[in-house]
C-alpha positions as a LaTeX table, in Angstrom:
\begin{tabular}{lrrr}
\hline
Residue & $x$ (\AA) & $y$ (\AA) & $z$ (\AA) \\
\hline
Unk1 & $-14.16$ & 22.92 & 10.70 \\
Unk2 & $-17.70$ & 21.55 & 10.48 \\
Unk3 & $-18.00$ & 18.49 & 8.25 \\
Unk4 & $-21.07$ & 16.65 & 6.98 \\
Unk5 & $-20.90$ & 13.04 & 5.72 \\
Unk6 & $-24.03$ & 11.56 & 4.16 \\
Unk7 & $-24.21$ & 7.84 & 3.37 \\
Unk8 & $-25.82$ & 5.85 & 0.60 \\
Unk9 & $-29.15$ & 4.09 & 1.05 \\
Unk10 & $-31.69$ & 5.05 & $-1.62$ \\
Unk11 & $-35.11$ & 5.84 & $-0.17$ \\
Unk12 & $-33.63$ & 5.42 & 3.31 \\
Unk13 & $-32.03$ & 8.82 & 2.73 \\
Unk14 & $-35.24$ & 10.11 & 4.32 \\
Unk15 & $-33.67$ & 9.13 & 7.66 \\
Unk16 & $-30.66$ & 11.34 & 6.89 \\
Unk17 & $-32.87$ & 14.26 & 5.90 \\
Unk18 & $-34.74$ & 14.04 & 9.20 \\
Unk19 & $-31.46$ & 13.81 & 11.10 \\
Unk20 & $-30.03$ & 16.73 & 9.12 \\
Unk21 & $-32.97$ & 18.99 & 9.90 \\
Unk22 & $-32.65$ & 18.20 & 13.60 \\
Unk23 & $-28.88$ & 18.67 & 13.47 \\
Unk24 & $-29.25$ & 22.14 & 12.01 \\
Unk25 & $-31.92$ & 23.03 & 14.58 \\
Unk26 & $-29.94$ & 21.75 & 17.57 \\
Unk27 & $-26.51$ & 23.10 & 16.60 \\
Unk28 & $-27.52$ & 26.21 & 14.70 \\
Unk29 & $-25.22$ & 25.17 & 11.84 \\
Unk30 & $-26.43$ & 26.46 & 8.48 \\
Unk31 & $-23.49$ & 25.48 & 6.29 \\
Unk32 & $-20.54$ & 23.11 & 6.42 \\
Unk33 & $-16.90$ & 23.58 & 5.44 \\
Unk34 & $-16.74$ & 20.16 & 3.78 \\
Unk35 & $-19.61$ & 17.96 & 2.60 \\
Unk36 & $-19.02$ & 14.40 & 1.42 \\
Unk37 & $-21.83$ & 12.24 & 0.02 \\
Unk38 & $-22.35$ & 8.88 & $-1.65$ \\
Unk39 & $-25.37$ & 7.78 & $-3.70$ \\
Unk40 & $-28.58$ & 9.12 & $-2.12$ \\
Unk41 & $-26.22$ & 10.89 & 0.27 \\
Unk42 & $-24.65$ & 12.66 & $-2.71$ \\
Unk43 & $-28.06$ & 14.00 & $-3.70$ \\
Unk44 & $-28.63$ & 15.22 & $-0.14$ \\
Unk45 & $-25.11$ & 16.69 & 0.02 \\
Unk46 & $-25.64$ & 18.70 & $-3.18$ \\
Unk47 & $-28.98$ & 20.01 & $-1.95$ \\
Unk48 & $-27.37$ & 21.11 & 1.33 \\
Unk49 & $-24.55$ & 22.83 & $-0.54$ \\
Unk50 & $-27.12$ & 24.61 & $-2.71$ \\
Unk51 & $-29.11$ & 25.71 & 0.36 \\
Unk52 & $-32.15$ & 23.66 & $-0.62$ \\
Unk53 & $-33.16$ & 22.11 & 2.70 \\
Unk54 & $-36.95$ & 22.58 & 2.29 \\
Unk55 & $-36.75$ & 21.16 & $-1.24$ \\
Unk56 & $-34.82$ & 18.04 & $-0.23$ \\
Unk57 & $-37.36$ & 17.44 & 2.53 \\
Unk58 & $-40.23$ & 17.62 & 0.05 \\
Unk59 & $-38.45$ & 15.25 & $-2.34$ \\
Unk60 & $-38.09$ & 12.49 & 0.23 \\
Unk61 & $-41.66$ & 12.92 & 1.46 \\
Unk62 & $-43.39$ & 13.02 & $-1.92$ \\
Unk63 & $-41.63$ & 10.56 & $-4.23$ \\
Unk64 & $-42.75$ & 7.07 & $-5.18$ \\
Unk65 & $-40.90$ & 4.45 & $-7.24$ \\
Unk66 & $-42.47$ & 5.79 & $-10.44$ \\
Unk67 & $-40.97$ & 9.21 & $-9.69$ \\
Unk68 & $-37.46$ & 7.71 & $-9.61$ \\
Unk69 & $-37.35$ & 4.57 & $-11.78$ \\
Unk70 & $-38.88$ & 3.01 & $-14.86$ \\
Unk71 & $-38.82$ & $-0.77$ & $-14.53$ \\
Unk72 & $-37.51$ & $-2.57$ & $-17.59$ \\
Unk73 & $-38.03$ & $-6.07$ & $-18.97$ \\
Unk74 & $-34.90$ & $-7.85$ & $-17.73$ \\
Unk75 & $-34.85$ & $-10.41$ & $-20.55$ \\
Unk76 & $-35.21$ & $-7.72$ & $-23.23$ \\
Unk77 & $-32.42$ & $-5.69$ & $-21.67$ \\
Unk78 & $-30.09$ & $-8.72$ & $-21.60$ \\
Unk79 & $-30.85$ & $-9.52$ & $-25.24$ \\
Unk80 & $-30.32$ & $-5.90$ & $-26.27$ \\
Unk81 & $-27.15$ & $-5.43$ & $-24.18$ \\
Unk82 & $-28.66$ & $-2.91$ & $-21.82$ \\
Unk83 & $-26.75$ & $-3.38$ & $-18.54$ \\
Unk84 & $-29.50$ & $-2.39$ & $-16.10$ \\
Unk85 & $-32.90$ & $-3.34$ & $-14.70$ \\
Unk86 & $-34.35$ & 0.16 & $-14.30$ \\
Unk87 & $-34.32$ & 3.21 & $-16.54$ \\
Unk88 & $-33.55$ & 6.30 & $-14.45$ \\
Unk89 & $-34.95$ & 9.06 & $-16.66$ \\
Unk90 & $-37.40$ & 10.16 & $-13.90$ \\
Unk91 & $-34.49$ & 10.52 & $-11.44$ \\
Unk92 & $-32.44$ & 12.46 & $-13.99$ \\
Unk93 & $-35.37$ & 14.80 & $-14.57$ \\
Unk94 & $-35.62$ & 15.50 & $-10.85$ \\
Unk95 & $-31.89$ & 16.15 & $-10.56$ \\
Unk96 & $-32.05$ & 18.55 & $-13.49$ \\
Unk97 & $-35.00$ & 20.35 & $-11.94$ \\
Unk98 & $-32.99$ & 21.02 & $-8.77$ \\
Unk99 & $-29.41$ & 21.39 & $-10.03$ \\
Unk100 & $-29.94$ & 24.40 & $-12.29$ \\
Unk101 & $-27.27$ & 26.89 & $-13.32$ \\
Unk102 & $-28.31$ & 29.01 & $-10.34$ \\
Unk103 & $-27.89$ & 26.07 & $-7.97$ \\
Unk104 & $-24.47$ & 25.29 & $-9.42$ \\
Unk105 & $-23.40$ & 28.93 & $-9.04$ \\
Unk106 & $-24.48$ & 28.85 & $-5.39$ \\
Unk107 & $-22.42$ & 25.69 & $-4.83$ \\
Unk108 & $-19.43$ & 26.99 & $-6.80$ \\
Unk109 & $-19.34$ & 30.31 & $-4.96$ \\
Unk110 & $-19.92$ & 28.77 & $-1.53$ \\
Unk111 & $-17.14$ & 28.47 & 1.03 \\
Unk112 & $-18.09$ & 24.78 & 1.34 \\
Unk113 & $-16.31$ & 22.06 & $-0.61$ \\
Unk114 & $-18.75$ & 19.49 & $-2.01$ \\
Unk115 & $-17.45$ & 15.96 & $-2.70$ \\
Unk116 & $-19.53$ & 13.34 & $-4.54$ \\
Unk117 & $-18.36$ & 9.73 & $-4.65$ \\
Unk118 & $-18.65$ & 7.36 & $-7.60$ \\
Unk119 & $-16.76$ & 4.31 & $-8.88$ \\
Unk120 & $-15.20$ & 4.09 & $-12.34$ \\
Unk121 & $-15.96$ & 0.78 & $-14.05$ \\
Unk122 & $-12.83$ & 1.01 & $-16.22$ \\
Unk123 & $-10.34$ & 1.57 & $-13.39$ \\
Unk124 & $-12.34$ & 0.10 & $-10.50$ \\
Unk125 & $-11.24$ & 3.07 & $-8.41$ \\
Unk126 & $-13.11$ & 5.44 & $-6.17$ \\
Unk127 & $-13.68$ & 8.67 & $-8.09$ \\
Unk128 & $-14.48$ & 11.89 & $-6.25$ \\
Unk129 & $-16.20$ & 14.73 & $-8.11$ \\
Unk130 & $-15.63$ & 17.95 & $-6.19$ \\
Unk131 & $-16.81$ & 21.54 & $-6.48$ \\
Unk132 & $-13.21$ & 22.74 & $-6.05$ \\
Unk133 & $-9.82$ & 21.00 & $-6.35$ \\
Unk134 & $-9.05$ & 18.68 & $-3.43$ \\
Unk135 & $-5.91$ & 16.99 & $-2.16$ \\
Unk136 & $-4.63$ & 14.09 & $-4.23$ \\
Unk137 & $-4.60$ & 10.62 & $-2.68$ \\
Unk138 & $-3.57$ & 7.09 & $-3.59$ \\
Unk139 & $-7.05$ & 6.03 & $-2.49$ \\
Unk140 & $-9.07$ & 7.93 & $-5.09$ \\
Unk141 & $-9.06$ & 9.80 & $-8.38$ \\
Unk142 & $-10.35$ & 13.36 & $-8.22$ \\
Unk143 & $-12.30$ & 15.26 & $-10.88$ \\
Unk144 & $-13.33$ & 18.89 & $-10.55$ \\
Unk145 & $-16.91$ & 19.77 & $-11.45$ \\
Unk146 & $-16.85$ & 22.67 & $-13.95$ \\
Unk147 & $-20.50$ & 23.15 & $-14.95$ \\
Unk148 & $-24.07$ & 22.43 & $-13.94$ \\
Unk149 & $-24.15$ & 19.65 & $-16.56$ \\
Unk150 & $-21.12$ & 17.95 & $-15.00$ \\
Unk151 & $-22.72$ & 18.36 & $-11.57$ \\
Unk152 & $-25.82$ & 16.56 & $-12.86$ \\
Unk153 & $-23.73$ & 13.76 & $-14.39$ \\
Unk154 & $-21.70$ & 13.47 & $-11.17$ \\
Unk155 & $-24.88$ & 13.06 & $-9.12$ \\
Unk156 & $-26.20$ & 10.44 & $-11.54$ \\
Unk157 & $-22.86$ & 8.61 & $-11.37$ \\
Unk158 & $-22.87$ & 8.57 & $-7.60$ \\
Unk159 & $-26.48$ & 7.39 & $-7.25$ \\
Unk160 & $-26.92$ & 4.86 & $-10.09$ \\
Unk161 & $-26.57$ & 1.43 & $-8.48$ \\
Unk162 & $-24.69$ & $-0.96$ & $-10.76$ \\
Unk163 & $-26.87$ & $-3.55$ & $-12.55$ \\
Unk164 & $-30.04$ & $-2.05$ & $-11.10$ \\
Unk165 & $-29.45$ & 1.29 & $-12.85$ \\
Unk166 & $-27.42$ & 2.29 & $-15.95$ \\
Unk167 & $-23.77$ & 3.36 & $-15.74$ \\
Unk168 & $-23.20$ & 7.05 & $-16.47$ \\
Unk169 & $-20.66$ & 8.09 & $-19.09$ \\
Unk170 & $-18.45$ & 11.10 & $-18.42$ \\
Unk171 & $-15.74$ & 11.62 & $-21.00$ \\
Unk172 & $-14.58$ & 8.18 & $-22.09$ \\
Unk173 & $-15.38$ & 6.38 & $-18.84$ \\
Unk174 & $-18.40$ & 4.87 & $-17.13$ \\
Unk175 & $-19.32$ & 5.47 & $-13.50$ \\
Unk176 & $-21.64$ & 3.78 & $-11.01$ \\
Unk177 & $-22.74$ & 4.18 & $-7.41$ \\
Unk178 & $-19.97$ & 5.22 & $-5.02$ \\
Unk179 & $-21.30$ & 2.73 & $-2.47$ \\
Unk180 & $-19.36$ & 0.01 & $-4.26$ \\
Unk181 & $-16.25$ & 1.43 & $-2.59$ \\
Unk182 & $-17.55$ & 3.79 & 0.12 \\
Unk183 & $-20.98$ & 3.63 & 1.71 \\
Unk184 & $-19.96$ & 6.23 & 4.29 \\
Unk185 & $-17.63$ & 8.51 & 2.29 \\
Unk186 & $-14.74$ & 9.21 & 4.63 \\
Unk187 & $-11.67$ & 9.22 & 2.34 \\
Unk188 & $-12.16$ & 12.75 & 1.01 \\
Unk189 & $-12.72$ & 13.97 & 4.56 \\
Unk190 & $-9.60$ & 12.53 & 6.21 \\
Unk191 & $-7.42$ & 13.59 & 3.27 \\
Unk192 & $-8.65$ & 17.17 & 3.09 \\
Unk193 & $-9.04$ & 18.24 & 6.73 \\
Unk194 & $-6.14$ & 20.44 & 7.92 \\
Unk195 & $-4.03$ & 18.88 & 10.64 \\
Unk196 & $-3.67$ & 20.59 & 13.99 \\
Unk197 & $-7.18$ & 22.07 & 13.91 \\
Unk198 & $-10.30$ & 21.10 & 15.83 \\
Unk199 & $-12.97$ & 19.47 & 13.69 \\
Unk200 & $-16.58$ & 18.48 & 14.25 \\
Unk201 & $-17.70$ & 15.68 & 11.94 \\
Unk202 & $-21.38$ & 14.81 & 11.61 \\
Unk203 & $-22.07$ & 11.41 & 10.01 \\
Unk204 & $-25.58$ & 10.62 & 8.81 \\
Unk205 & $-25.76$ & 6.90 & 8.06 \\
Unk206 & $-28.86$ & 5.09 & 6.83 \\
Unk207 & $-27.63$ & 1.69 & 7.99 \\
Unk208 & $-27.43$ & 0.37 & 11.57 \\
Unk209 & $-24.10$ & 0.24 & 13.35 \\
Unk210 & $-24.09$ & $-3.55$ & 13.75 \\
Unk211 & $-24.97$ & $-6.42$ & 11.45 \\
Unk212 & $-28.57$ & $-7.51$ & 11.91 \\
Unk213 & $-29.33$ & $-11.25$ & 12.37 \\
Unk214 & $-30.58$ & $-13.03$ & 9.28 \\
Unk215 & $-33.20$ & $-15.67$ & 8.61 \\
Unk216 & $-32.86$ & $-19.30$ & 9.74 \\
Unk217 & $-32.91$ & $-20.48$ & 6.13 \\
Unk218 & $-32.56$ & $-18.82$ & 2.73 \\
Unk219 & $-34.11$ & $-20.61$ & $-0.23$ \\
Unk220 & $-35.28$ & $-17.93$ & $-2.68$ \\
Unk221 & $-32.92$ & $-16.40$ & $-5.22$ \\
Unk222 & $-33.86$ & $-12.81$ & $-4.33$ \\
Unk223 & $-33.71$ & $-13.56$ & $-0.60$ \\
Unk224 & $-30.13$ & $-14.76$ & $-0.95$ \\
Unk225 & $-29.22$ & $-11.79$ & $-3.16$ \\
Unk226 & $-30.67$ & $-9.23$ & $-0.75$ \\
Unk227 & $-28.96$ & $-10.85$ & 2.24 \\
Unk228 & $-25.66$ & $-10.81$ & 0.36 \\
Unk229 & $-26.16$ & $-7.12$ & $-0.44$ \\
Unk230 & $-26.81$ & $-6.40$ & 3.24 \\
Unk231 & $-23.59$ & $-8.18$ & 4.25 \\
Unk232 & $-21.63$ & $-6.36$ & 1.54 \\
Unk233 & $-22.94$ & $-2.96$ & 2.66 \\
Unk234 & $-22.01$ & $-3.75$ & 6.27 \\
Unk235 & $-18.45$ & $-4.71$ & 5.35 \\
Unk236 & $-17.88$ & $-1.58$ & 3.25 \\
Unk237 & $-19.42$ & 0.63 & 5.95 \\
Unk238 & $-17.19$ & $-0.84$ & 8.67 \\
Unk239 & $-14.09$ & $-0.22$ & 6.54 \\
Unk240 & $-15.19$ & 3.37 & 5.90 \\
Unk241 & $-15.61$ & 4.06 & 9.60 \\
Unk242 & $-12.25$ & 2.47 & 10.40 \\
Unk243 & $-10.61$ & 5.05 & 8.12 \\
Unk244 & $-12.18$ & 7.82 & 10.17 \\
Unk245 & $-11.31$ & 6.17 & 13.49 \\
Unk246 & $-7.65$ & 6.00 & 12.50 \\
Unk247 & $-7.72$ & 9.67 & 11.53 \\
Unk248 & $-9.32$ & 10.62 & 14.83 \\
Unk249 & $-6.84$ & 8.50 & 16.81 \\
Unk250 & $-3.81$ & 10.09 & 15.14 \\
Unk251 & $-5.08$ & 13.68 & 15.12 \\
Unk252 & $-3.07$ & 16.28 & 17.04 \\
Unk253 & $-6.18$ & 18.36 & 17.78 \\
Unk254 & $-9.66$ & 17.31 & 18.92 \\
Unk255 & $-11.81$ & 15.59 & 16.30 \\
Unk256 & $-15.36$ & 15.31 & 17.61 \\
Unk257 & $-17.47$ & 12.79 & 15.72 \\
Unk258 & $-21.26$ & 12.65 & 15.91 \\
Unk259 & $-22.41$ & 9.37 & 14.39 \\
Unk260 & $-26.17$ & 9.24 & 13.74 \\
Unk261 & $-27.61$ & 5.98 & 12.43 \\
Unk262 & $-30.79$ & 3.91 & 12.90 \\
Unk263 & $-30.78$ & 1.32 & 15.66 \\
Unk264 & $-32.06$ & $-1.38$ & 13.27 \\
Unk265 & $-32.27$ & $-1.92$ & 9.51 \\
Unk266 & $-34.86$ & 0.49 & 8.14 \\
Unk267 & $-36.03$ & $-1.75$ & 5.29 \\
Unk268 & $-34.81$ & $-5.35$ & 5.71 \\
Unk269 & $-36.56$ & $-6.56$ & 2.55 \\
Unk270 & $-34.92$ & $-3.88$ & 0.36 \\
Unk271 & $-31.36$ & $-3.22$ & 1.61 \\
Unk272 & $-30.60$ & $-1.52$ & $-1.73$ \\
Unk273 & $-33.03$ & 1.24 & $-0.73$ \\
Unk274 & $-34.98$ & 0.95 & $-3.98$ \\
Unk275 & $-38.41$ & 1.05 & $-2.37$ \\
Unk276 & $-39.73$ & 4.60 & $-2.41$ \\
Unk277 & $-42.81$ & 4.26 & $-0.23$ \\
Unk278 & $-44.10$ & 7.62 & 0.98 \\
Unk279 & $-45.42$ & 6.38 & 4.31 \\
Unk280 & $-42.21$ & 4.52 & 5.06 \\
Unk281 & $-40.07$ & 7.52 & 4.13 \\
Unk282 & $-42.19$ & 9.75 & 6.33 \\
Unk283 & $-41.62$ & 7.35 & 9.24 \\
Unk284 & $-37.89$ & 7.13 & 8.52 \\
Unk285 & $-37.57$ & 10.92 & 8.42 \\
Unk286 & $-39.22$ & 11.18 & 11.82 \\
Unk287 & $-36.98$ & 8.41 & 13.13 \\
Unk288 & $-33.91$ & 10.28 & 11.89 \\
Unk289 & $-35.06$ & 13.44 & 13.62 \\
Unk290 & $-35.60$ & 11.69 & 16.95 \\
Unk291 & $-32.34$ & 9.76 & 16.72 \\
Unk292 & $-30.34$ & 12.91 & 15.98 \\
Unk293 & $-32.02$ & 14.79 & 18.81 \\
Unk294 & $-31.19$ & 12.05 & 21.31 \\
Unk295 & $-27.54$ & 11.74 & 20.26 \\
Unk296 & $-26.81$ & 15.46 & 20.02 \\
Unk297 & $-28.38$ & 16.13 & 23.42 \\
Unk298 & $-26.83$ & 13.13 & 25.16 \\
Unk299 & $-23.34$ & 13.48 & 23.64 \\
Unk300 & $-22.53$ & 17.19 & 23.16 \\
Unk301 & $-18.86$ & 16.28 & 22.69 \\
Unk302 & $-19.51$ & 13.53 & 20.16 \\
Unk303 & $-20.54$ & 9.88 & 20.59 \\
Unk304 & $-17.29$ & 8.25 & 19.41 \\
\hline
\end{tabular}
């Protein structure tokens, strides 16, 4: 089976889009048996499942912050019990523009299984929204997407970073960014791949493989916050990859893993990925393309 895993990272998803385009060019793959995405990676995953590669490229090359977020007055939101710093109506509008009934029908009828990761605030558990029923697991709750509206809500749930962006209500529960539990969404993959078969797993990560050195001294409130976020993302990412390593180690048939990530932090000042700068995203997309080309050519059997 061919598997695609797309990580969280906000605007840094441009790196994944560049890597994805190169991956499809180099390997000739046009669809995947299983696609698992978190946050910005969920948006990319859904676009891949819907066959919208040109569209997802345009999105990451043309958007600015105003096309994604409306900044709010933090004090007003605290006083009025609004648990977020940014209104995400522009992002919702873009998701609705792409995830139409036709797009949902393409995803639903596809042979691919699409998995989108979020976290439920009420249970604290990883919640996986999938285009078809998936295997149950003690590590997550699973919910089957049954309409284009639920697909839209699932994508909002997966991509809305807690505190920065509003929780999304589905049924009687609230959901936030899946990156709180899985930055690189591996749980759905290892649980749903058949044993005894050969698998090729392509991971597109927007964060470097190793923790980057920090500053000599942190004095500003935001500087400390952003450094803490970077450390948190690194810890979650390492745990995610360990899940996949254990699966690969115990597999009875070859599991070839192609791990494509930047060599350094793409945007050290904004580890949340909430800086949608067109020139930066253009550079990151090119970097993703070159990085994927190098890895796929140098390691035809996988680089793990």
